[in-house]
N, CA, C and O atoms as a Tinker XYZ file with bonds, in Angstrom:
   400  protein
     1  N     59.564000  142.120000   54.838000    73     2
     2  CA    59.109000  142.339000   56.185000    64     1     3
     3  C     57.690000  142.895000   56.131000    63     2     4     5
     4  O     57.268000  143.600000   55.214000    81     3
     5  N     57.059000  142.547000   57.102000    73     3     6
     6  CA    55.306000  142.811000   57.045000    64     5     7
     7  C     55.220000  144.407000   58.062000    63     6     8     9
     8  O     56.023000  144.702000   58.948000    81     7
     9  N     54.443000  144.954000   57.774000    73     7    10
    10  CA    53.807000  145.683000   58.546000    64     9    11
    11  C     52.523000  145.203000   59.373000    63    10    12    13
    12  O     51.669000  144.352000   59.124000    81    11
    13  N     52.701000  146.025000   60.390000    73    11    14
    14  CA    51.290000  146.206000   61.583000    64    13    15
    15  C     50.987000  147.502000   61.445000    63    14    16    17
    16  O     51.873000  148.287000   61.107000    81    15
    17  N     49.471000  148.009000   61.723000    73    15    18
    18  CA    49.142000  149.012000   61.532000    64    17    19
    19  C     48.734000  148.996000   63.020000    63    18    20    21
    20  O     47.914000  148.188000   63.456000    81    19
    21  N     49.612000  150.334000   64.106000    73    19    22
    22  CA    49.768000  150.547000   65.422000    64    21    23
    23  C     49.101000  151.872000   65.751000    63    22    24    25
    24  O     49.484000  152.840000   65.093000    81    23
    25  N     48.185000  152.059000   66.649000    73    23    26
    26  CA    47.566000  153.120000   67.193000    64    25    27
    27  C     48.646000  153.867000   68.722000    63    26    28    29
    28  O     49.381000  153.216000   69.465000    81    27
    29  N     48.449000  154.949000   68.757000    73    27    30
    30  CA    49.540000  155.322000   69.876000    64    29    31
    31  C     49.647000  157.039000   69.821000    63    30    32    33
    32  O     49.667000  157.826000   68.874000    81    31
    33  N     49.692000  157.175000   70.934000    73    31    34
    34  CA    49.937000  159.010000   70.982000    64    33    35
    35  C     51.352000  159.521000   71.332000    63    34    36    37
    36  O     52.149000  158.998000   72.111000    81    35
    37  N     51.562000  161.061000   70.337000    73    35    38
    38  CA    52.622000  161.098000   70.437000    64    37    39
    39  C     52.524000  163.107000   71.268000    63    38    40    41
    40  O     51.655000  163.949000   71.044000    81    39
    41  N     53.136000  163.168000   71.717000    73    39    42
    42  CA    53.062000  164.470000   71.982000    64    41    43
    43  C     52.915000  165.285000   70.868000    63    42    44    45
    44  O     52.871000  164.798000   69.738000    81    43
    45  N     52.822000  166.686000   71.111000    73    43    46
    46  CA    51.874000  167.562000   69.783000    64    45    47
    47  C     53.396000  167.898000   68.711000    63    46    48    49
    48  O     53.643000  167.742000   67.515000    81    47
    49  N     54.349000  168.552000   70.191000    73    47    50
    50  CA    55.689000  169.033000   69.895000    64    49    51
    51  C     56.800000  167.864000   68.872000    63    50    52    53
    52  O     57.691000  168.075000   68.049000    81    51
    53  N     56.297000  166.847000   69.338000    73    51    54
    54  CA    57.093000  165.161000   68.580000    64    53    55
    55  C     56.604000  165.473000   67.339000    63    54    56    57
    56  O     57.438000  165.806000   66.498000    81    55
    57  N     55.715000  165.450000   67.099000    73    55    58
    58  CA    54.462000  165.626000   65.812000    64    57    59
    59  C     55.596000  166.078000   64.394000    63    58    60    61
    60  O     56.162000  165.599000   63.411000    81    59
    61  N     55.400000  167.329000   65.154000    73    59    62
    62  CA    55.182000  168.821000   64.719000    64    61    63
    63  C     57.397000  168.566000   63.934000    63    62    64    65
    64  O     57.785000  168.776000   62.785000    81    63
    65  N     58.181000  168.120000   65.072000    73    63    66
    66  CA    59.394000  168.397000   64.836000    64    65    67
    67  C     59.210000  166.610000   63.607000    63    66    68    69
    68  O     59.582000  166.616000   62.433000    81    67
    69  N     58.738000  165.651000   64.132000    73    67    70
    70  CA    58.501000  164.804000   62.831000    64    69    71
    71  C     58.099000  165.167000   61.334000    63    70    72    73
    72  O     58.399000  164.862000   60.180000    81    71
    73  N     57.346000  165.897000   61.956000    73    71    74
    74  CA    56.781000  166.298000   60.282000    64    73    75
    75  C     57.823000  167.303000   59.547000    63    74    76    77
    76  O     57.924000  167.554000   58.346000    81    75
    77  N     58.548000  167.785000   60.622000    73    75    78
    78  CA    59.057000  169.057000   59.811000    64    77    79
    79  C     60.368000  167.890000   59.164000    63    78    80    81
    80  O     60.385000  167.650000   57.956000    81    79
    81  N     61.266000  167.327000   59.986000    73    79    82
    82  CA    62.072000  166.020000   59.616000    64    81    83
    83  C     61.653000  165.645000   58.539000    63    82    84    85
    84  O     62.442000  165.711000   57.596000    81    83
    85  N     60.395000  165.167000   58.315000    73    83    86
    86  CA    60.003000  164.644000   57.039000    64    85    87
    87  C     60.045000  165.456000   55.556000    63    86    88    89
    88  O     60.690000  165.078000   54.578000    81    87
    89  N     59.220000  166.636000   55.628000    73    87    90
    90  CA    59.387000  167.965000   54.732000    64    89    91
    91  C     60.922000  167.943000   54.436000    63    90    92    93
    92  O     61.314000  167.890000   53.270000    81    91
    93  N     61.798000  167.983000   55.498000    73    91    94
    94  CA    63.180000  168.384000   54.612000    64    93    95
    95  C     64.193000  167.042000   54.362000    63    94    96    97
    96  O     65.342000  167.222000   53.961000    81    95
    97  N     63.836000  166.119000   54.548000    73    95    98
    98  CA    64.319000  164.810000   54.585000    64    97    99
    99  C     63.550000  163.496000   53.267000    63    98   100   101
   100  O     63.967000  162.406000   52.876000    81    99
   101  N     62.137000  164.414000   52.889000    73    99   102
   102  CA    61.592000  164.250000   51.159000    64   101   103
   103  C     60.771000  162.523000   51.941000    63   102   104   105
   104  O     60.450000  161.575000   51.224000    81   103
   105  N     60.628000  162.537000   53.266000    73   103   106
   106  CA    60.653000  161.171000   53.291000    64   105   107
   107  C     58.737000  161.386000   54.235000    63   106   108   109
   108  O     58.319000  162.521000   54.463000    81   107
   109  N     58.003000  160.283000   54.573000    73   107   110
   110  CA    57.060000  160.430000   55.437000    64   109   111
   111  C     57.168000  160.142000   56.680000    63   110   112   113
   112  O     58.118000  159.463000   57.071000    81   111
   113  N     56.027000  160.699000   57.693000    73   111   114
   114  CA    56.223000  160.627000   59.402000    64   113   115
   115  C     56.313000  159.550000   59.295000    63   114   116   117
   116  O     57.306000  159.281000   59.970000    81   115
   117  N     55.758000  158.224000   58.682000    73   115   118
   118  CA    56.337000  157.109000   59.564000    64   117   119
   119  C     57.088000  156.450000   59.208000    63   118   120   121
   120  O     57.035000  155.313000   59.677000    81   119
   121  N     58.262000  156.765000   58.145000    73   119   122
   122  CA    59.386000  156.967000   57.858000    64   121   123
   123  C     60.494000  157.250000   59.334000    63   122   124   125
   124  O     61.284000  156.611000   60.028000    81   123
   125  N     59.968000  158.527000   59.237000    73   123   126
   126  CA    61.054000  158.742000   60.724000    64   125   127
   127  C     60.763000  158.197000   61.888000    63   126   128   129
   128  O     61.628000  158.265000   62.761000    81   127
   129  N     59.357000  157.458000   62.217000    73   127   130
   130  CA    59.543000  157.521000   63.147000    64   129   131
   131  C     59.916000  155.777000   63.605000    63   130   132   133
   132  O     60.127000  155.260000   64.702000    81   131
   133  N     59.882000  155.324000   62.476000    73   131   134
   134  CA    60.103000  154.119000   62.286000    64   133   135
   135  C     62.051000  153.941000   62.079000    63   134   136   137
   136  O     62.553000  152.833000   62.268000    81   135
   137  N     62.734000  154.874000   61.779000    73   135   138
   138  CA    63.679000  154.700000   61.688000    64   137   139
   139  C     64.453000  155.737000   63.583000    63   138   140   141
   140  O     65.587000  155.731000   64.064000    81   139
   141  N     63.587000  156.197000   63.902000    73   139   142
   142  CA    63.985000  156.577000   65.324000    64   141   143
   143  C     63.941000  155.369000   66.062000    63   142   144   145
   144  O     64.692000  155.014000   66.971000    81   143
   145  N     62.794000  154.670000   65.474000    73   143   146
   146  CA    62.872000  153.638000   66.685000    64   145   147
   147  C     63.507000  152.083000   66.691000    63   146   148   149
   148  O     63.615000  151.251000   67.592000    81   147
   149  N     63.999000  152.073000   64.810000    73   147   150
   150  CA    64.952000  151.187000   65.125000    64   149   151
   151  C     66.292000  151.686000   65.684000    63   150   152   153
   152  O     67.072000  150.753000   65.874000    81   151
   153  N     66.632000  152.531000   65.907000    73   151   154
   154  CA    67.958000  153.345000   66.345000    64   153   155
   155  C     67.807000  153.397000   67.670000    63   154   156   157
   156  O     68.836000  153.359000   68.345000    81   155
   157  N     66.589000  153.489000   68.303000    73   155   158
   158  CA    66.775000  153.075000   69.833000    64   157   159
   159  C     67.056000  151.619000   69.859000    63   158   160   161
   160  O     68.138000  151.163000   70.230000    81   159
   161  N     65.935000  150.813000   69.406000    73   159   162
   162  CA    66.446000  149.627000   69.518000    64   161   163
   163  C     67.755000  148.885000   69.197000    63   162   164   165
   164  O     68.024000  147.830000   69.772000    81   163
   165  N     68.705000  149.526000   68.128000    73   163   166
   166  CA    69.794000  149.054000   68.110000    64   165   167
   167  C     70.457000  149.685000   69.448000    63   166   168   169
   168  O     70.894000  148.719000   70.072000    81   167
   169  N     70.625000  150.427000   69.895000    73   167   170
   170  CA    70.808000  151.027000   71.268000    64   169   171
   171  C     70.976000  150.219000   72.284000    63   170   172   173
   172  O     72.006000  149.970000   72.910000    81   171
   173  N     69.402000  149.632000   72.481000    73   171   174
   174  CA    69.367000  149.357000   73.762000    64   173   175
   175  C     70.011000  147.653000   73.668000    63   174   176   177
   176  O     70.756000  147.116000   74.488000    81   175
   177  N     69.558000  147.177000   72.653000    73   175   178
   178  CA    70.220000  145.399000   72.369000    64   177   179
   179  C     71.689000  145.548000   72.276000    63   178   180   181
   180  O     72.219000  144.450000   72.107000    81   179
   181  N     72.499000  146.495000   72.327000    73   179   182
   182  CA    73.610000  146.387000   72.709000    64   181   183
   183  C     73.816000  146.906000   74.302000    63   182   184   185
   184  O     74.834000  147.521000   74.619000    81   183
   185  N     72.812000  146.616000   75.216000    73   183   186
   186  CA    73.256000  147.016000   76.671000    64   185   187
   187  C     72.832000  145.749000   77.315000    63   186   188   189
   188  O     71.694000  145.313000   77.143000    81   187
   189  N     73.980000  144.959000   78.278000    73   187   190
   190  CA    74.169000  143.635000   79.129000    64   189   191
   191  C     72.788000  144.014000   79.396000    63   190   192   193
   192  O     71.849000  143.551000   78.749000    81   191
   193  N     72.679000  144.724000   80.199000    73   191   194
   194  CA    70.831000  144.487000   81.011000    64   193   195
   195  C     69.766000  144.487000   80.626000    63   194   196   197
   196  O     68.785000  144.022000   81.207000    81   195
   197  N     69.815000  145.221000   79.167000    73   195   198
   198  CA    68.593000  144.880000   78.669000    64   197   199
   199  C     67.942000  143.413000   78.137000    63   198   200   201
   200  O     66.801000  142.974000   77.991000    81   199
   201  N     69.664000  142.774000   77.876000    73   199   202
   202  CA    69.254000  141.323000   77.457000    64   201   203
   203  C     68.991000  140.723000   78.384000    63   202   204   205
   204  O     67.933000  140.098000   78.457000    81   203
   205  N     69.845000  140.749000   79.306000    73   203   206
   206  CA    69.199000  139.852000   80.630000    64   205   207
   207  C     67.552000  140.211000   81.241000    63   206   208   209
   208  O     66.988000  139.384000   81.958000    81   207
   209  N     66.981000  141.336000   80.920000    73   207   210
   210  CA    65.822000  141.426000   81.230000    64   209   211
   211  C     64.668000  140.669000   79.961000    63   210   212   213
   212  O     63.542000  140.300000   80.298000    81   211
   213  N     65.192000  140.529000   78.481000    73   211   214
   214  CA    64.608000  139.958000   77.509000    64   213   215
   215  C     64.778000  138.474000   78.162000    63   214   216   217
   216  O     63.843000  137.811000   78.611000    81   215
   217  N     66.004000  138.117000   78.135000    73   215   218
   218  CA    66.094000  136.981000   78.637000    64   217   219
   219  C     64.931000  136.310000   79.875000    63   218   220   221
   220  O     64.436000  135.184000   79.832000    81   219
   221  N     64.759000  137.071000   80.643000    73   219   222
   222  CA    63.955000  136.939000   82.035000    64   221   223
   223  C     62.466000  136.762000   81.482000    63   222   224   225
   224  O     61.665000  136.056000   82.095000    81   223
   225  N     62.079000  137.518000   80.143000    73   223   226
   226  CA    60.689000  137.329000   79.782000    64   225   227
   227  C     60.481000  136.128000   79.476000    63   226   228   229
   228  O     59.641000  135.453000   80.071000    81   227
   229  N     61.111000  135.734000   78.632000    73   227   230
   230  CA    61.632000  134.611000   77.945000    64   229   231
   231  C     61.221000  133.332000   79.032000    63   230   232   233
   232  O     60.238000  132.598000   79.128000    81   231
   233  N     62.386000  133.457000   79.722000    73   231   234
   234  CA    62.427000  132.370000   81.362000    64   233   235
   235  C     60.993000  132.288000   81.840000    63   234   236   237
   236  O     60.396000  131.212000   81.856000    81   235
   237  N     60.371000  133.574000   82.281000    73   235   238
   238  CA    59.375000  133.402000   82.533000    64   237   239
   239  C     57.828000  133.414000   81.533000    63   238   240   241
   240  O     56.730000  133.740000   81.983000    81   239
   241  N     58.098000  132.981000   80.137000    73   239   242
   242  CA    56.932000  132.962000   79.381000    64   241   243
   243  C     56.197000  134.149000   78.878000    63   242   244   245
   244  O     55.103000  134.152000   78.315000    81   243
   245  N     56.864000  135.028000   79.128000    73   243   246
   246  CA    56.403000  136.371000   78.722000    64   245   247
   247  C     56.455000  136.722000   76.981000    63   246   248   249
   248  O     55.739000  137.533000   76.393000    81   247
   249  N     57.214000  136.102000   76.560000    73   247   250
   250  CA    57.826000  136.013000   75.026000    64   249   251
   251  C     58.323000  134.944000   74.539000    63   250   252   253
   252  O     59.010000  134.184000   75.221000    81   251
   253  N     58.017000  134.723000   73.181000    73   251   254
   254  CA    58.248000  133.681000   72.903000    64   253   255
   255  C     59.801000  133.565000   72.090000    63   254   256   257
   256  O     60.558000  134.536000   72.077000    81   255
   257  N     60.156000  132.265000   71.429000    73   255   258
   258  CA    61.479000  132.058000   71.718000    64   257   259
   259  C     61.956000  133.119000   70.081000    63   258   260   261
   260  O     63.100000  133.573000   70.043000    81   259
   261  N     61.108000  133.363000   69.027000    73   259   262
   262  CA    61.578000  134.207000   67.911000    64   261   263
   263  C     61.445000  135.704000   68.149000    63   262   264   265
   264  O     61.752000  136.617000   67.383000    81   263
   265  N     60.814000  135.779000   69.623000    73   263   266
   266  CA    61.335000  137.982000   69.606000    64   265   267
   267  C     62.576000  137.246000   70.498000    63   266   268   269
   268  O     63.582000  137.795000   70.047000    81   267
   269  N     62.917000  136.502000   71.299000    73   267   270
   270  CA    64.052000  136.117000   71.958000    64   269   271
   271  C     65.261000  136.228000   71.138000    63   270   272   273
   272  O     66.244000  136.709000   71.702000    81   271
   273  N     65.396000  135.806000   69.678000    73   271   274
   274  CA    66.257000  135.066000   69.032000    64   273   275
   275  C     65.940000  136.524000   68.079000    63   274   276   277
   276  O     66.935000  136.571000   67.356000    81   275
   277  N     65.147000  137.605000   67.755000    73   275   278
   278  CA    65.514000  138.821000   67.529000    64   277   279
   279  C     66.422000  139.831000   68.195000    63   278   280   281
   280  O     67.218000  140.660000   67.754000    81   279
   281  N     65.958000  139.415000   69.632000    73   279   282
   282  CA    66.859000  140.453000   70.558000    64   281   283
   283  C     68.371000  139.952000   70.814000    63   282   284   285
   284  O     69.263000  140.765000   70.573000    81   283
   285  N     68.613000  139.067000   71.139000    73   283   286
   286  CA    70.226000  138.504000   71.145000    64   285   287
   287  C     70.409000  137.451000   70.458000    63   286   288   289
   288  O     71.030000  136.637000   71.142000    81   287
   289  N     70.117000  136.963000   69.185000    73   287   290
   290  CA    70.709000  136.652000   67.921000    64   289   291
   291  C     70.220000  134.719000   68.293000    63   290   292   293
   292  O     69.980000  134.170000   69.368000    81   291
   293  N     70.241000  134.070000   66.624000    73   291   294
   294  CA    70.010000  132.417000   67.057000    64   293   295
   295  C     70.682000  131.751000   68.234000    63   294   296   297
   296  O     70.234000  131.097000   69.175000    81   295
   297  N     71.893000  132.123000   67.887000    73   295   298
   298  CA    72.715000  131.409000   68.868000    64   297   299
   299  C     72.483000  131.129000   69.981000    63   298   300   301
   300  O     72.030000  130.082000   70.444000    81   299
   301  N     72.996000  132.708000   70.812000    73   299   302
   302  CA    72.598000  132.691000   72.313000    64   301   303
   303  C     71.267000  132.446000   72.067000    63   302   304   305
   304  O     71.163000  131.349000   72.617000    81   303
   305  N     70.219000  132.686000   71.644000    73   303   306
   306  CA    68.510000  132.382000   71.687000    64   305   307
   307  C     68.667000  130.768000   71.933000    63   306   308   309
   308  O     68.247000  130.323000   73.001000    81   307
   309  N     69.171000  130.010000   71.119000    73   307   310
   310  CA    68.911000  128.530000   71.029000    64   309   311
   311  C     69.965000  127.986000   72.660000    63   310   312   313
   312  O     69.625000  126.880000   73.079000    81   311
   313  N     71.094000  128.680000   73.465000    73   311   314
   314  CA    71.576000  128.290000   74.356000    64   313   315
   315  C     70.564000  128.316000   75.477000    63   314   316   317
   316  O     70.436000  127.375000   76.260000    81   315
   317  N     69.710000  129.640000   75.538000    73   315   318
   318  CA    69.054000  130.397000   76.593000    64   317   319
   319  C     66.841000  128.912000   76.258000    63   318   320   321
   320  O     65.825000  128.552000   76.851000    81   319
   321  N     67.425000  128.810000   75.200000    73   319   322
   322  CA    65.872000  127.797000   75.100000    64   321   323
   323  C     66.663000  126.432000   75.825000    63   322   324   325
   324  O     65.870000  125.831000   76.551000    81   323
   325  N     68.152000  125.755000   75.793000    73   323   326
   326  CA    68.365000  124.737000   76.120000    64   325   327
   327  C     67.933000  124.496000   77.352000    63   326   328   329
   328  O     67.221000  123.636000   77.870000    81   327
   329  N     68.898000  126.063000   77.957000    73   327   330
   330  CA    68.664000  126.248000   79.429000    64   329   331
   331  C     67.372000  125.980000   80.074000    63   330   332   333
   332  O     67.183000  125.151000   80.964000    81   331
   333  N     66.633000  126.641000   79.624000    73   331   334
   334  CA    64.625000  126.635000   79.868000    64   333   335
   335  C     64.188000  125.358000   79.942000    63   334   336   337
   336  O     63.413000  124.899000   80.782000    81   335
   337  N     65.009000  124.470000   78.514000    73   335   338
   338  CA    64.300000  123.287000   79.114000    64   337   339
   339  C     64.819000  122.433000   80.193000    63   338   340   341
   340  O     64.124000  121.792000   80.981000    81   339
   341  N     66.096000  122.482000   80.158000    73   339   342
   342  CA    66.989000  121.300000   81.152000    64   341   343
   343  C     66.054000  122.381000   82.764000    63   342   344   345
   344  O     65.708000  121.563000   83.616000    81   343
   345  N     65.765000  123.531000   83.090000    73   343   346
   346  CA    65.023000  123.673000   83.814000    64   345   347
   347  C     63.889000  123.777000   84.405000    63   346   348   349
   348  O     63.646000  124.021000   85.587000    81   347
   349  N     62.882000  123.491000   83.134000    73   347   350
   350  CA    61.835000  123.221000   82.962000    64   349   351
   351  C     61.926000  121.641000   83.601000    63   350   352   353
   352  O     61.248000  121.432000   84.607000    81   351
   353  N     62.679000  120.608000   83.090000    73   351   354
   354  CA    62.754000  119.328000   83.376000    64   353   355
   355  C     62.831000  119.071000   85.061000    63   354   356   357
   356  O     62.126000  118.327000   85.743000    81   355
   357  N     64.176000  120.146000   85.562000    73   355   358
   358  CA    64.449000  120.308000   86.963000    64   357   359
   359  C     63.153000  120.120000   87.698000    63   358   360   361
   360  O     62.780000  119.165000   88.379000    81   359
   361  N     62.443000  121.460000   87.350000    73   359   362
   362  CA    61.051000  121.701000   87.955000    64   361   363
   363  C     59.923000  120.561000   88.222000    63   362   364   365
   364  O     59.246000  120.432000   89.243000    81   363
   365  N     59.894000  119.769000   87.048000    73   363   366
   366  CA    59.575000  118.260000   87.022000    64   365   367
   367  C     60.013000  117.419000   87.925000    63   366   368   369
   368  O     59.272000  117.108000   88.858000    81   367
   369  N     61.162000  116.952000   87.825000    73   367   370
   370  CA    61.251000  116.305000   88.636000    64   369   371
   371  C     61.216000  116.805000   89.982000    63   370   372   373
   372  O     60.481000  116.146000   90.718000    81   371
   373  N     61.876000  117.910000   90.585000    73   371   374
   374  CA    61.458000  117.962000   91.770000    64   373   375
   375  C     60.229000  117.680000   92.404000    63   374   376   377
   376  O     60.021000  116.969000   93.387000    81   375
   377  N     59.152000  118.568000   91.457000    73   375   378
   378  CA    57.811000  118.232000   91.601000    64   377   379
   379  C     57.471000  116.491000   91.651000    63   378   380   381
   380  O     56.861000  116.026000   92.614000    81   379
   381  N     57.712000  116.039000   91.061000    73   379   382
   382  CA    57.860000  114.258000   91.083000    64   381   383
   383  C     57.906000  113.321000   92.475000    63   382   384   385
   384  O     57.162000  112.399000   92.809000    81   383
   385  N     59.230000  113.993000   93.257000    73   383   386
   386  CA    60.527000  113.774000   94.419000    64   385   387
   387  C     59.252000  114.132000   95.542000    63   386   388   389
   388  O     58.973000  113.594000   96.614000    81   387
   389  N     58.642000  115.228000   94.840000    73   387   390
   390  CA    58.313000  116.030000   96.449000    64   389   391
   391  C     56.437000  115.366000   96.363000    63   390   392   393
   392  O     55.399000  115.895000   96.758000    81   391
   393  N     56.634000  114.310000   95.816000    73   391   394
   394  CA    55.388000  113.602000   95.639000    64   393   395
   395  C     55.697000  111.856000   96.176000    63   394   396   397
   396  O     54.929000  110.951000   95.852000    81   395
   397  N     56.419000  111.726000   96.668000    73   395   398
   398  CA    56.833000  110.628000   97.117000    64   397   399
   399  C     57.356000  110.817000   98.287000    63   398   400
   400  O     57.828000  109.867000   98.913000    81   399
């Protein structure tokens, strides 16, 4: 897995209780804070609404179809791209219909 190198502020108090986490845990801040935040994220990808809101980015082009197929797995990812297109197509033709 690759890294990105991410700029971002954290409160002083976050810091401060990270670093100390780190000191007695033998590990570095972005160690923890990288493992806090896959632990939210396993969190939240197990809640109905959050997928349906990934989903919605998705629908609407906001994301593309491999963070899709990160957040609720190949499967449903490859059902939720079928969908997009058989409605993507819809959109077509109507557009077509409403030209005649």
């Amino acid at each position: 897995m690759g890294t990105t190198r991410v700029n971002f502020r954290l409160p002083d108090e976050l810091v401060e209780k990270a670093d100390v986490a780190a000191e007695v845990t033998h590990k570095n801040r972005t160690d923890i804070i990288v493992e806090a935040l896959q632990d939210y994220l396993e969190e939240v990808e197990d809640d109905e609404k959050f997928k349906e809101a990934v989903i919605e980015l998705y629908l609407d082009d906001q994301i593309g179809f491999d963070v899709l197929k990160e957040f609720i797995g190949r499967q449903d990812a490859e059902s939720v791209r079928a969908s997009k297109t058989l409605l993507d197509q819809g959109d077509e033709l109507a557009d077509e219909l409403a030209e005649l």
